[in-house]
Structures are given as structure tokens and as C-alpha cells.
JSON list of C-alpha atoms and ligand atoms in Angstrom, two decimals:
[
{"chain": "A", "resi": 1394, "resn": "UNK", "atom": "CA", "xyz": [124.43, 8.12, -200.51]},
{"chain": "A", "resi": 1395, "resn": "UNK", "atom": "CA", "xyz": [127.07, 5.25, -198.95]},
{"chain": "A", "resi": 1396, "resn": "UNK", "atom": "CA", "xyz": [128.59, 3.48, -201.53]},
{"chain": "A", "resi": 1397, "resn": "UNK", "atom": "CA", "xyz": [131.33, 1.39, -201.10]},
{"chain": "A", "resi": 1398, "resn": "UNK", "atom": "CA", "xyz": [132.62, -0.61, -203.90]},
{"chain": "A", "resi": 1399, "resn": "UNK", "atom": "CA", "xyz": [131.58, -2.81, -206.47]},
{"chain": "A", "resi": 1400, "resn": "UNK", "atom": "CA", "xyz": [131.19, -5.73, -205.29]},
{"chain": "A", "resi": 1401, "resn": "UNK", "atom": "CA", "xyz": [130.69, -8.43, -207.93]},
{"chain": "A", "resi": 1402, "resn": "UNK", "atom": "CA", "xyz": [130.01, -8.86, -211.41]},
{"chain": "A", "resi": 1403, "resn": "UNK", "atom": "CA", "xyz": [127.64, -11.80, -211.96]},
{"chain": "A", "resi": 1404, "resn": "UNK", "atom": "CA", "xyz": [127.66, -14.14, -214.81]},
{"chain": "A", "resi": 1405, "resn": "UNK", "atom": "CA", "xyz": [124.90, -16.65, -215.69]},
{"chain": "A", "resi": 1406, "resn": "UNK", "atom": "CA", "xyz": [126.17, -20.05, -216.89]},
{"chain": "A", "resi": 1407, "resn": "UNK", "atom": "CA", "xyz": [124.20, -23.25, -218.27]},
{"chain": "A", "resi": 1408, "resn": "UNK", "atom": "CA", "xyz": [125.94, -25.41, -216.04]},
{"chain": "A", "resi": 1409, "resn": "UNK", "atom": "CA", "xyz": [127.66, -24.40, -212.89]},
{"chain": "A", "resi": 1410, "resn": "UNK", "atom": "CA", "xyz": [129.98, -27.02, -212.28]},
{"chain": "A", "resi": 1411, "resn": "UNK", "atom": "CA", "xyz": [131.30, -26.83, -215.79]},
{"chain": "A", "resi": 1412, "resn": "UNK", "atom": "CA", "xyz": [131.79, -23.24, -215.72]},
{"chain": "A", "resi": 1413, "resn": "UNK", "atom": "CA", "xyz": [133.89, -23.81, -211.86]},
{"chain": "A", "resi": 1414, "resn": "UNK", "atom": "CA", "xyz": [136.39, -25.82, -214.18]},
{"chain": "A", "resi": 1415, "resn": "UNK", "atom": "CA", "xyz": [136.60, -23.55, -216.75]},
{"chain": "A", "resi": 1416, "resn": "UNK", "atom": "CA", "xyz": [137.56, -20.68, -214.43]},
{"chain": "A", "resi": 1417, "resn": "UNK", "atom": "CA", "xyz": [139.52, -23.38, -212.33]},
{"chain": "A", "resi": 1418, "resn": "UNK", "atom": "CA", "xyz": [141.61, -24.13, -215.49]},
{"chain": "A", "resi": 1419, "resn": "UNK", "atom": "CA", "xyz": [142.56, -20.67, -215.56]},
{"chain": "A", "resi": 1420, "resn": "UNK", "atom": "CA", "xyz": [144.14, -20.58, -212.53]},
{"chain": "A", "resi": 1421, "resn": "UNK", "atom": "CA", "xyz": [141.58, -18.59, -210.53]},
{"chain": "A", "resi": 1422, "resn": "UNK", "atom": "CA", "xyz": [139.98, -20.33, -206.73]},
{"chain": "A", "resi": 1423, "resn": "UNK", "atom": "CA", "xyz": [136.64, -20.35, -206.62]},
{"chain": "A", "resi": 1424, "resn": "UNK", "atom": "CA", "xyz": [134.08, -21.13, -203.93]},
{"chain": "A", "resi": 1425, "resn": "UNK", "atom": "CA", "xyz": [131.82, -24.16, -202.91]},
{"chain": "A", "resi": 1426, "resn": "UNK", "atom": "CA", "xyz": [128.65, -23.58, -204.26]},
{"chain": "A", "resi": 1427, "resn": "UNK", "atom": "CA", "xyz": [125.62, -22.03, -202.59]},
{"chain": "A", "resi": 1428, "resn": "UNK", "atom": "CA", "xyz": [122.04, -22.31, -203.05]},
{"chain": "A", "resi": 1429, "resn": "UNK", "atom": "CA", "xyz": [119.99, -18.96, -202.71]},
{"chain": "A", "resi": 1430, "resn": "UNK", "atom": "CA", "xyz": [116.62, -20.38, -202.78]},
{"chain": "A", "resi": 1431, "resn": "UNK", "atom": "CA", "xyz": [114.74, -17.08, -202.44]},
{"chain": "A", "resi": 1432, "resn": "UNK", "atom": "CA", "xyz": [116.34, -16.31, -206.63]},
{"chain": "A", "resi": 1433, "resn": "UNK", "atom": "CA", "xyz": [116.30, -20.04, -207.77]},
{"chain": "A", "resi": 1434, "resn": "UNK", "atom": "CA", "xyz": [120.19, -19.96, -208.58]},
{"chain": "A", "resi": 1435, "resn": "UNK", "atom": "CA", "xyz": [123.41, -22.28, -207.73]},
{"chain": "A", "resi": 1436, "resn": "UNK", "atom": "CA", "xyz": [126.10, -20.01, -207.31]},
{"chain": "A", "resi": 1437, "resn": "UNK", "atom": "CA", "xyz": [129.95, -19.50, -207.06]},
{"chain": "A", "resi": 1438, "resn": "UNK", "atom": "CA", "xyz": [132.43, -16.62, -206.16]},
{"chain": "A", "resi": 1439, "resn": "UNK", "atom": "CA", "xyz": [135.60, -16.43, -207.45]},
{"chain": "A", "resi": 1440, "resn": "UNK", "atom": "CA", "xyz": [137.99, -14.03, -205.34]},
{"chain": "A", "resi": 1441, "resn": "UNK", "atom": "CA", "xyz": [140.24, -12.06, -207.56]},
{"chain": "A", "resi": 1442, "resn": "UNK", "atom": "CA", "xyz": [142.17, -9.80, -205.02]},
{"chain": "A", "resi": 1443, "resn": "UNK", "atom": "CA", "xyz": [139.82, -7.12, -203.92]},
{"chain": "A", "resi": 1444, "resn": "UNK", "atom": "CA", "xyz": [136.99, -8.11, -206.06]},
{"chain": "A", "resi": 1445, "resn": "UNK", "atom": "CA", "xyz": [134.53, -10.83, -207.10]},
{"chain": "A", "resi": 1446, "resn": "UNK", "atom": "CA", "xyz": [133.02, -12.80, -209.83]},
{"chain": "A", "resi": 1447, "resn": "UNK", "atom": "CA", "xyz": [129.30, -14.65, -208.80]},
{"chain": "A", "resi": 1448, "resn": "UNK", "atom": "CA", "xyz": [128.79, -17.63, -211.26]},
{"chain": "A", "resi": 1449, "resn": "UNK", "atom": "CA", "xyz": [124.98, -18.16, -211.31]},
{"chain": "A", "resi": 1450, "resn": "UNK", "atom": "CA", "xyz": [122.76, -20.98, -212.73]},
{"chain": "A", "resi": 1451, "resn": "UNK", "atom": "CA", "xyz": [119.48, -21.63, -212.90]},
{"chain": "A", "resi": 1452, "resn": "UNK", "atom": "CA", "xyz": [118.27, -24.39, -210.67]},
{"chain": "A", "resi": 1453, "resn": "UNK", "atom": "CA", "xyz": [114.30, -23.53, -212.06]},
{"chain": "A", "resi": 1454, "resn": "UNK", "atom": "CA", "xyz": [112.86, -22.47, -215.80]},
{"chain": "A", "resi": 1455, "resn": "UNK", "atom": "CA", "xyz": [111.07, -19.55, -213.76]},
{"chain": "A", "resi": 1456, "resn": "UNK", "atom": "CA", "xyz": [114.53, -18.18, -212.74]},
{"chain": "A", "resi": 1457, "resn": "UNK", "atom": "CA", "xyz": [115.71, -14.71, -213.93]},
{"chain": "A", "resi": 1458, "resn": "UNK", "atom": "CA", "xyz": [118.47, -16.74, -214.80]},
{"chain": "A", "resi": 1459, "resn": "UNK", "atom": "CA", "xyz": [116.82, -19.31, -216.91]},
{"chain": "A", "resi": 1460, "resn": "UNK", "atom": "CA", "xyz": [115.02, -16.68, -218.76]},
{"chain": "A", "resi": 1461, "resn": "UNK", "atom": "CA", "xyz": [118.06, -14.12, -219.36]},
{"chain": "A", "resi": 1462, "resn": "UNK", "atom": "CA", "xyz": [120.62, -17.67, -220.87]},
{"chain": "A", "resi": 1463, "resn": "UNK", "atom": "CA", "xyz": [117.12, -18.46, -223.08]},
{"chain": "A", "resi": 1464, "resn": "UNK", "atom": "CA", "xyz": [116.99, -14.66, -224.71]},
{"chain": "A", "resi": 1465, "resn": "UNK", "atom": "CA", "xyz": [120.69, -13.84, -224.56]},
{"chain": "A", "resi": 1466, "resn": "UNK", "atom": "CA", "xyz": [122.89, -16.85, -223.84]},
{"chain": "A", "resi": 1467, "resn": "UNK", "atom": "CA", "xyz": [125.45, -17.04, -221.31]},
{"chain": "A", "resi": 1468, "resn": "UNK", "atom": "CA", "xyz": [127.61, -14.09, -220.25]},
{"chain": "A", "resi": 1469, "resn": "UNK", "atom": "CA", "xyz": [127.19, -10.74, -217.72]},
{"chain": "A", "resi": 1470, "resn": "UNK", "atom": "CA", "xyz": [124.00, -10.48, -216.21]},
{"chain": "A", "resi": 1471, "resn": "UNK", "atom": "CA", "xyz": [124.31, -7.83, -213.28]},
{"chain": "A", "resi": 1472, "resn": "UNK", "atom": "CA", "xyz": [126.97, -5.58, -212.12]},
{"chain": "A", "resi": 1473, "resn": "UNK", "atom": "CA", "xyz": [126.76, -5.31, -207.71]},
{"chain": "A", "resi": 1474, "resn": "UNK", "atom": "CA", "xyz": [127.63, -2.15, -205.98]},
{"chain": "A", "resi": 1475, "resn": "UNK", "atom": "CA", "xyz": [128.16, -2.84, -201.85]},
{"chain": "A", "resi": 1476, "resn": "UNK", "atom": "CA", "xyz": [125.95, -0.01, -199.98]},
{"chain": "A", "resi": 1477, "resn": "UNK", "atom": "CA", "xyz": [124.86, 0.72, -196.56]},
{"chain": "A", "resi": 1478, "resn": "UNK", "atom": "CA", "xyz": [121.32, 1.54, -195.79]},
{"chain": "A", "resi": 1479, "resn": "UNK", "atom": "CA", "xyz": [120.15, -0.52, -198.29]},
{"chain": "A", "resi": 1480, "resn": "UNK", "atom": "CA", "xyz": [116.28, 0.50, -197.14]},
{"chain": "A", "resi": 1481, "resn": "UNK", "atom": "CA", "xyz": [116.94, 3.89, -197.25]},
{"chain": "A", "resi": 1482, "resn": "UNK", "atom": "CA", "xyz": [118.86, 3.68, -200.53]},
{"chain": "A", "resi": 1483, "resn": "UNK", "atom": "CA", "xyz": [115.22, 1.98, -201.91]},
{"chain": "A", "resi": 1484, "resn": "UNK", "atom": "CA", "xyz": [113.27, 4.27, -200.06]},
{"chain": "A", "resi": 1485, "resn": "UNK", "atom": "CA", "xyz": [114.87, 7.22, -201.58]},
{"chain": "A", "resi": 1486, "resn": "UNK", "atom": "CA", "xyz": [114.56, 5.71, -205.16]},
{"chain": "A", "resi": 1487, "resn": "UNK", "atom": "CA", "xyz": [110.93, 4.94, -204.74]},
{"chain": "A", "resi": 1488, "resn": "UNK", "atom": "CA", "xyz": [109.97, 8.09, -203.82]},
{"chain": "A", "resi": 1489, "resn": "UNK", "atom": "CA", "xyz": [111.86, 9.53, -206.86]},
{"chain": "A", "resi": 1490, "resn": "UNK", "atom": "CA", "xyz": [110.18, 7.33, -208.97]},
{"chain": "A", "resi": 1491, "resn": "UNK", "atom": "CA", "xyz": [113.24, 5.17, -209.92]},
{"chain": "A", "resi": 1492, "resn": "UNK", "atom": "CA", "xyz": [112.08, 1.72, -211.77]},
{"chain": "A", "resi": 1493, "resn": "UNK", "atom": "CA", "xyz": [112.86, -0.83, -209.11]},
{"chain": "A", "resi": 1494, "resn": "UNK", "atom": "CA", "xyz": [112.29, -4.43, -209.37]},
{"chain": "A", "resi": 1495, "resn": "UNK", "atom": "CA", "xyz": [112.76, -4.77, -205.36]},
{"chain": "A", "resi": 1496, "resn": "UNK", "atom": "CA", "xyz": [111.02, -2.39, -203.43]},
{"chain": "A", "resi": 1497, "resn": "UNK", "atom": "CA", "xyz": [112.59, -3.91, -200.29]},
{"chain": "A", "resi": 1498, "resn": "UNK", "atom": "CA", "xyz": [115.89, -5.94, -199.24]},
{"chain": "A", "resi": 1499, "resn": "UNK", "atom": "CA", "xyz": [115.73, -9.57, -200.14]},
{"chain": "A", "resi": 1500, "resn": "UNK", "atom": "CA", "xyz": [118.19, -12.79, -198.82]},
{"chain": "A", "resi": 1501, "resn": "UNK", "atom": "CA", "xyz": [120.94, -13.19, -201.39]},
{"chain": "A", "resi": 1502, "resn": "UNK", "atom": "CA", "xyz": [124.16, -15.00, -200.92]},
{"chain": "A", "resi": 1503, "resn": "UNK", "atom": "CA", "xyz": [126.61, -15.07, -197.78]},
{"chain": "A", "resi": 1504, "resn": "UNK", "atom": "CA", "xyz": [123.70, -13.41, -195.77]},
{"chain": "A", "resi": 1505, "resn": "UNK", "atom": "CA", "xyz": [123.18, -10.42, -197.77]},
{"chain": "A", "resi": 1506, "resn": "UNK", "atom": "CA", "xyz": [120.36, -8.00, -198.22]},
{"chain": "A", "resi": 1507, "resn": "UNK", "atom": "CA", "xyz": [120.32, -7.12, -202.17]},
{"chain": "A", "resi": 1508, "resn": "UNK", "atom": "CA", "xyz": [117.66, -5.65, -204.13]},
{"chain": "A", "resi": 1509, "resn": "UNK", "atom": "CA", "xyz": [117.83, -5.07, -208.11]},
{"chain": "A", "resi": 1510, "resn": "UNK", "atom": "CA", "xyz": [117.07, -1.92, -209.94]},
{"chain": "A", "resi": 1511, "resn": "UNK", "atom": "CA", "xyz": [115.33, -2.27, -213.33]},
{"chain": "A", "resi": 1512, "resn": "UNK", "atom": "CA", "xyz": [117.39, -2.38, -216.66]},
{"chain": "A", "resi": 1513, "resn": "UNK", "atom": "CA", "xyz": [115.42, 0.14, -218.14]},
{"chain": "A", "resi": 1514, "resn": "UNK", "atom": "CA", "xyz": [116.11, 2.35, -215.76]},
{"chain": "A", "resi": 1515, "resn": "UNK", "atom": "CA", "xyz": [119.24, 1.88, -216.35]},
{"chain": "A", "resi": 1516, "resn": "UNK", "atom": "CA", "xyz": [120.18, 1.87, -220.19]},
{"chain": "A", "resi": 1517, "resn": "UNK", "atom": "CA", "xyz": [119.98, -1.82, -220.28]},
{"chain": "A", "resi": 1518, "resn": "UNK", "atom": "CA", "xyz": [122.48, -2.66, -216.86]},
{"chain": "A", "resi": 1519, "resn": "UNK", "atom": "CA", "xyz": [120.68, -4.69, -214.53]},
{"chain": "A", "resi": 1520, "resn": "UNK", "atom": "CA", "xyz": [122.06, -2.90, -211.28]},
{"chain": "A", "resi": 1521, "resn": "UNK", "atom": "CA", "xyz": [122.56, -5.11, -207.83]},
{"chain": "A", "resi": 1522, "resn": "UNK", "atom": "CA", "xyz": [122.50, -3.00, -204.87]},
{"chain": "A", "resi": 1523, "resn": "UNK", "atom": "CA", "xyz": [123.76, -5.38, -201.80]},
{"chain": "A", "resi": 1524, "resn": "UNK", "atom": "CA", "xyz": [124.66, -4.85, -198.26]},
{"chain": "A", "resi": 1525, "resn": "UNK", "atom": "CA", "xyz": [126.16, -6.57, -196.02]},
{"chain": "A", "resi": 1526, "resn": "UNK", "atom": "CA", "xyz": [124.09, -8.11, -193.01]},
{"chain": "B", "resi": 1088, "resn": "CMX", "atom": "N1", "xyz": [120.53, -7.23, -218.08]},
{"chain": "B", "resi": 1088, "resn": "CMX", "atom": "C1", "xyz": [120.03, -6.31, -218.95]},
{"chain": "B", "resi": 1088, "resn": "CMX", "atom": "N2", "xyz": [118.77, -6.36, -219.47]},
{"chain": "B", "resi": 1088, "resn": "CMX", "atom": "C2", "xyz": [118.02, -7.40, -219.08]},
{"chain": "B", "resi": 1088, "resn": "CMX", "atom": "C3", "xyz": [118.46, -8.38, -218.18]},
{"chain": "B", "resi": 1088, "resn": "CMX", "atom": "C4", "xyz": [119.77, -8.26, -217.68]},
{"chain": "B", "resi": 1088, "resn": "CMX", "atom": "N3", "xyz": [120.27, -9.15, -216.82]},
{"chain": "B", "resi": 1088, "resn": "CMX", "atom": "N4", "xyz": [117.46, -9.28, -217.99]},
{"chain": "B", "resi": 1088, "resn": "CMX", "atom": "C5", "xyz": [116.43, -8.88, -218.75]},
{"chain": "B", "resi": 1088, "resn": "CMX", "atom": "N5", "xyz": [116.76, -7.74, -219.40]},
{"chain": "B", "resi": 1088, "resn": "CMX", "atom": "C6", "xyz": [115.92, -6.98, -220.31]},
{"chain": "B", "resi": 1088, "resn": "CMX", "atom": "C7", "xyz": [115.39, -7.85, -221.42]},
{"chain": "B", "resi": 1088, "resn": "CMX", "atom": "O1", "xyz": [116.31, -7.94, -222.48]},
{"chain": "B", "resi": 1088, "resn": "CMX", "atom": "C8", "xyz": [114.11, -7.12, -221.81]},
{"chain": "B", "resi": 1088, "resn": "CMX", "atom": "O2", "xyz": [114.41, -6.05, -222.65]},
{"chain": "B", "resi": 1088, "resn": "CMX", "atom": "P1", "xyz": [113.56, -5.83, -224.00]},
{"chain": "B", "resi": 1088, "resn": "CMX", "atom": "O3", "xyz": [112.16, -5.54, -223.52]},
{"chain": "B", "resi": 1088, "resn": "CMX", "atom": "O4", "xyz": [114.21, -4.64, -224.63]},
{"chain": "B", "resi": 1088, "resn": "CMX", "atom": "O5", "xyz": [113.68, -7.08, -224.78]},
{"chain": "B", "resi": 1088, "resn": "CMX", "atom": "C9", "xyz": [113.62, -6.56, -220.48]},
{"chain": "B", "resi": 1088, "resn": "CMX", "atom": "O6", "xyz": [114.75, -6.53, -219.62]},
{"chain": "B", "resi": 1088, "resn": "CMX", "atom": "C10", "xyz": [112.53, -7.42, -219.87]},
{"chain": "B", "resi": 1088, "resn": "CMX", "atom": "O7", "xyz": [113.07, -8.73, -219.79]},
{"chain": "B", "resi": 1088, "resn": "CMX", "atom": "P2", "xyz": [112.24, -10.08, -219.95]},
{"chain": "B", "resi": 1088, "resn": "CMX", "atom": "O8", "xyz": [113.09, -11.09, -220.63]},
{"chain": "B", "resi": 1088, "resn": "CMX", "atom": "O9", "xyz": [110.88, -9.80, -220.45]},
{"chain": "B", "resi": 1088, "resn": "CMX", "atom": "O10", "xyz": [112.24, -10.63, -218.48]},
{"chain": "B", "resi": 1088, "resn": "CMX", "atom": "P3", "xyz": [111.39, -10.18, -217.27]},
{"chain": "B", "resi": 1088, "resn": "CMX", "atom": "O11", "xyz": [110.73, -8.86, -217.42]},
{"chain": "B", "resi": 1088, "resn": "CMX", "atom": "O12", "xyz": [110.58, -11.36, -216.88]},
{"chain": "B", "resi": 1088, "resn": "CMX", "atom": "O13", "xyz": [112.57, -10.02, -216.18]},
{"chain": "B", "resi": 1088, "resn": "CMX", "atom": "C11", "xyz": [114.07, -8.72, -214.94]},
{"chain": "B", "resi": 1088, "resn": "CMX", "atom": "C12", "xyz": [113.63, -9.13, -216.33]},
{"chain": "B", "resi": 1088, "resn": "CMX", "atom": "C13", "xyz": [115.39, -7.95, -215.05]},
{"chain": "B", "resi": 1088, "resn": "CMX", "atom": "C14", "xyz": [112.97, -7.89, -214.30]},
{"chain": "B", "resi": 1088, "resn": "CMX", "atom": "C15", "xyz": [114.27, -10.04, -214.09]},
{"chain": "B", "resi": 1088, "resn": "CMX", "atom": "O14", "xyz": [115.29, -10.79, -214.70]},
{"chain": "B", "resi": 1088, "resn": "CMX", "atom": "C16", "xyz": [114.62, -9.79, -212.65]},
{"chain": "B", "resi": 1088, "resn": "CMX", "atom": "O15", "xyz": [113.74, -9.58, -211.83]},
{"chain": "B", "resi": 1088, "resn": "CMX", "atom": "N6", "xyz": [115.92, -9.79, -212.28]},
{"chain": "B", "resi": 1088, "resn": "CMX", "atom": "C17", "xyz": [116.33, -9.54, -210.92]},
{"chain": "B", "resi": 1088, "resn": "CMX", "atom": "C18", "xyz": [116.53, -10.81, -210.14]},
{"chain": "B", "resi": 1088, "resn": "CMX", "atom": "C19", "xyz": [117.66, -11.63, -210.69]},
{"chain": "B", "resi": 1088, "resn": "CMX", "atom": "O16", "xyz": [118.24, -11.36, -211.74]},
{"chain": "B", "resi": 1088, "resn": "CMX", "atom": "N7", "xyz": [118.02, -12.73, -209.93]},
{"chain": "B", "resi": 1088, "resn": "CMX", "atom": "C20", "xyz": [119.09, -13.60, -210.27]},
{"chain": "B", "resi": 1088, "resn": "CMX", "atom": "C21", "xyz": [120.37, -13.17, -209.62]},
{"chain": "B", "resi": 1088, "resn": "CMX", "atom": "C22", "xyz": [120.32, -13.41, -208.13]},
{"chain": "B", "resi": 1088, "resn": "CMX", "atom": "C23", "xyz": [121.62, -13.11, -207.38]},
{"chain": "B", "resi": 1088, "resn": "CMX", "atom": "O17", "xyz": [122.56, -12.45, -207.87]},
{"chain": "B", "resi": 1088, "resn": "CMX", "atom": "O18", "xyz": [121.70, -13.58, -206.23]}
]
């Protein structure tokens, strides 16, 4: 199975623009922000050499995002791991009965395909598979 790296560690923030300075404060550059419509978040990267942070906030009460800052409060939300073949990746899973919360790719940021894998799958990690488009 290809994968690459991980590719970010997202964190879900209140308030996106507050968060920006925070991490801006620290020294660190961090991206405009993006809207990915398709998961109802605002987000950010910050580059950190090699690897990435993804600030996300909610920009709807329905978002995963919304829901996970009301039950737990700020802080990591997902861990990413870059693959290729994403739809083969899922494919595979499926058919091994692996708890998936996408069955197929969906649009996340910068153009990529991701697709999440369930957190109880997982011992309680919610797992981003992405690849790049
Ligand atoms: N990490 C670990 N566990 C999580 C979690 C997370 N990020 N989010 C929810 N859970 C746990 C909850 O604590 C809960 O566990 P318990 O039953 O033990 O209390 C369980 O999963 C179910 O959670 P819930 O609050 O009832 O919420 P839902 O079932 O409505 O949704 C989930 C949970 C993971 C299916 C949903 O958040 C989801 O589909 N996430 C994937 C999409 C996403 O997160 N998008 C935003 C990021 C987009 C991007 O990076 O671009």
C-alpha cells in the first residue's frame, strides 16, 4: 500500500484568525486562508520544514468541526497520511470491512482528494487519508 508521509496534523480552533496570530506570534508563516466548502471549514497551513499544521474552523454548527470544539474543545482533531491510489486504498478497506466514514475521495484543500477513516476503527484517531490531485 503507497504511503508517503504524513502530511498534516489538523487542529480545530474557535476562531481562525485568532489562532493565525497566535501561531504568527510564535514565529511560524502561515497561509491565507481557504474555504473548503464541501467540509464547512476556514482553514490555514502552517509550513514547518517538511511538514504541516491545517488550522480548521467551523464556518457552520453542522460542521465536524463545530461538533468535535462543542464535545472536546479546541486542540488535534485528525492526523493526514499522503497516499496514492486513494480509491484503491478505500476500495481495499471496504472490502475488508474497515469502518470508513468516506467510501470515496472527496475535494479537500489545495485540490486534494481525502477521505476519513472512522475513530473507532481506529482507537479513537480520526485518520485523514489524502492524495494529491
Ligand atoms: N477524533 C477522535 N474521535 C472523535 C473525533 C475526532 N476528531 N470526532 C468525533 N470523535 C468521536 C466522538 O468522541 C464519539 O465518541 P464516543 O461515542 O466515544 O463519545 C464518536 O467519535 C462519534 O462522534 P460524535 O460526536 O457523535 O460525532 P459524529 O458521529 O456526528 O461524527 C465523525 C464523528 C468523526 C464521524 C465526524 O466528525 C466526521 O465525519 N469527520 C470527518 C470529516 C471531518 O472531520 N471534516 C473536517 C475536516 C476537514 C478537512 O480536514 O479538510
Amino acid at each position: 500500500m503507497d504511503m508517503e508521509k504524513i502530511d498534516h496534523v489538523g487542529i480545530a480552533v474557535r476562531n481562525l484568525q485568532s489562532s493565525i496570530n497566535i501561531y504568527k506570534s510564535l514565529g511560524m508563516k502561515v497561509s491565507d486562508i481557504e474555504e473548503i466548502k464541501e467540509q464547512k471549514v476556514n482553514v490555514a497551513f502552517i509550513d514547518i520544514g517538511k511538514n504541516r499544521i491545517e488550522l480548521l474552523e467551523p464556518t457552520s454548527p453542522e460542521s465536524a468541526i463545530a461538533k468535535f470544539i462543542e464535545k472536546k474543545g479546541e486542540g488535534i482533531h485528525h492526523l493526514a497520511i499522503r497516499v496514492k491510489n486513494l480509491k484503491t486504498i478505500l476500495a481495499e478497506y471496504q472490502e475488508r470491512g474497515i469502518r470508513l466514514i468516506d467510501k470515496t475521495p472527496r475535494a479537500g484543500s489545495h485540490g486534494l482528494k481525502i477521505a476519513f477513516v472512522h475513530p473507532k476503527y481506529t482507537d479513537g484517531v480520526l485518520l485523514e487519508l489524502c492524495e494529491k490531485a
